[in-house]
Structures are given as structure tokens and as C-alpha cells.
Amino acid sequence: MRIDKLLWCLRYYKTRSIATEAVKKGHITVNGQVAKASREVFPTDKITLRKDQINYKLTILDMPQNRLGAKLVDMYRKDETPKEAFEHLELLKLSKEHYRANGTGRPTKKDRREIDDYLWESDETEDINKIE
């Protein structure tokens, strides 16, 4: 089975064309070699897949015929990804939250409307005071 089709069947990519694109970018290696989309994969092959800043390490146990349900994926592959990779991803998410808190920075559309309403109200009270 082709590597792009296998990754699509095992639900690592939503569409086969996205899987093909990832293979072309060099994010997938089979047995330590950078793979092309048409590369045939067999049981016992070891695949390394870089996705979302995590290097997934897989061993193929069997070849699926079609795209699988999420519960059946474990019958066809063995995931050997270290737990540290997922912990590292969580740390990256936490560090990104540090830079900008919610509600800071550029105002949202709702915030801008509230600011405009406030400014218009203050302008109207100044105009009334000038008339009196």
C-alpha cells in the first residue's frame, strides 16, 4: 500500500491529498529513509511522522483495506511515540499563553463599538454644556 494512502487510512491526515503533501515536504520517513508519496509500505516497516511539532514513531502491524474507524486503528499500527514528545507540546502551548493574555491587544469588534458609544456620549454632553 502507498504511504500516503496508509497515513490517510490510519487517520493521521484528514484527506489523502494532505497526506501526499506532507510526504512531499519530507515529514515522513520509512525505515530511516525519506519517503515519496508512491512508496510502498509493508507490515513491520517503521514510520516516523512529523506532525504538529511531534515526531510520531509507528510500526505497521497489518495493512488496512480502507479508511478505518478511530477505534480500529490500533489493530493495524503500534505507536512507539515517547510520552516526552506530548509533554513538550503541552509546555509549548503553555509558553505561548504567556505572551498575550485574552482581551489584550487589538480590540474586538464588540469592544470597538463600546468605545465608540462611550466617546459619542461624552461628545454629546460637551455639546449640551456649550449650548447652555
mmCIF file of C-alpha atoms in Angstrom, residues 7-74:
data_model
loop_
_atom_site.group_PDB
_atom_site.id
_atom_site.type_symbol
_atom_site.label_atom_id
_atom_site.label_comp_id
_atom_site.label_asym_id
_atom_site.label_seq_id
_atom_site.Cartn_x
_atom_site.Cartn_y
_atom_site.Cartn_z
ATOM 1 C CA LEU A 7 -1.456 7.522 6.609
ATOM 2 C CA TRP A 8 -4.912 8.556 5.408
ATOM 3 C CA CYS A 9 -6.369 5.123 6.299
ATOM 4 C CA LEU A 10 -4.809 5.257 9.768
ATOM 5 C CA ARG A 11 -6.382 8.709 10.320
ATOM 6 C CA TYR A 12 -3.186 10.715 10.664
ATOM 7 C CA TYR A 13 -4.421 13.035 7.904
ATOM 8 C CA LYS A 14 -7.955 14.113 7.087
ATOM 9 C CA THR A 15 -7.571 13.785 3.312
ATOM 10 C CA ARG A 16 -5.261 11.801 1.103
ATOM 11 C CA SER A 17 -4.071 14.941 -0.675
ATOM 12 C CA ILE A 18 -2.947 16.429 2.665
ATOM 13 C CA ALA A 19 -1.068 13.190 3.370
ATOM 14 C CA THR A 20 0.589 13.379 -0.062
ATOM 15 C CA GLU A 21 1.605 16.973 0.585
ATOM 16 C CA ALA A 22 3.189 16.027 3.934
ATOM 17 C CA VAL A 23 5.170 13.252 2.245
ATOM 18 C CA LYS A 24 6.400 15.662 -0.459
ATOM 19 C CA LYS A 25 7.566 18.094 2.226
ATOM 20 C CA GLY A 26 9.716 15.349 3.738
ATOM 21 C CA HIS A 27 7.813 14.971 7.013
ATOM 22 C CA ILE A 28 7.624 11.174 6.684
ATOM 23 C CA THR A 29 10.435 8.632 6.752
ATOM 24 C CA VAL A 30 10.128 4.875 6.253
ATOM 25 C CA ASN A 31 12.838 2.747 7.873
ATOM 26 C CA GLY A 32 15.040 5.835 8.226
ATOM 27 C CA GLN A 33 14.750 6.980 4.594
ATOM 28 C CA VAL A 34 12.768 9.987 3.390
ATOM 29 C CA ALA A 35 9.753 8.615 1.526
ATOM 30 C CA LYS A 36 7.955 9.635 -1.640
ATOM 31 C CA ALA A 37 4.152 9.500 -1.846
ATOM 32 C CA SER A 38 4.200 6.409 -4.057
ATOM 33 C CA ARG A 39 6.459 4.458 -1.670
ATOM 34 C CA GLU A 40 5.066 1.011 -0.916
ATOM 35 C CA VAL A 41 4.800 0.164 2.771
ATOM 36 C CA PHE A 42 4.685 -3.333 4.225
ATOM 37 C CA PRO A 43 3.977 -4.808 7.673
ATOM 38 C CA THR A 44 6.907 -4.453 10.121
ATOM 39 C CA ASP A 45 8.017 -1.176 8.474
ATOM 40 C CA LYS A 46 8.902 1.619 10.877
ATOM 41 C CA ILE A 47 7.482 5.033 10.010
ATOM 42 C CA THR A 48 8.486 8.357 11.531
ATOM 43 C CA LEU A 49 5.945 11.101 11.015
ATOM 44 C CA ARG A 50 6.362 14.780 11.952
ATOM 45 C CA LYS A 51 3.024 16.437 12.620
ATOM 46 C CA ASP A 52 2.064 19.294 14.971
ATOM 47 C CA GLN A 53 5.649 19.527 16.312
ATOM 48 C CA ILE A 54 5.578 15.879 17.407
ATOM 49 C CA ASN A 55 7.656 13.079 15.888
ATOM 50 C CA TYR A 56 5.325 10.076 15.843
ATOM 51 C CA LYS A 57 7.070 6.697 15.639
ATOM 52 C CA LEU A 58 4.928 3.887 14.258
ATOM 53 C CA THR A 59 5.373 0.238 13.449
ATOM 54 C CA ILE A 60 2.940 -1.171 10.899
ATOM 55 C CA LEU A 61 1.354 -4.424 12.086
ATOM 56 C CA ASP A 62 -1.047 -5.089 9.208
ATOM 57 C CA MET A 63 -2.409 -3.354 6.107
ATOM 58 C CA PRO A 64 -5.955 -1.950 6.231
ATOM 59 C CA GLN A 65 -8.119 -2.286 3.123
ATOM 60 C CA ASN A 66 -9.960 1.037 3.561
ATOM 61 C CA ARG A 67 -10.091 4.018 5.902
ATOM 62 C CA LEU A 68 -10.699 2.794 9.436
ATOM 63 C CA GLY A 69 -12.822 3.866 12.327
ATOM 64 C CA ALA A 70 -10.831 5.523 15.095
ATOM 65 C CA LYS A 71 -11.325 2.557 17.432
ATOM 66 C CA LEU A 72 -9.844 0.079 14.936
ATOM 67 C CA VAL A 73 -6.621 1.954 14.152
ATOM 68 C CA ASP A 74 -4.656 0.293 16.975
#
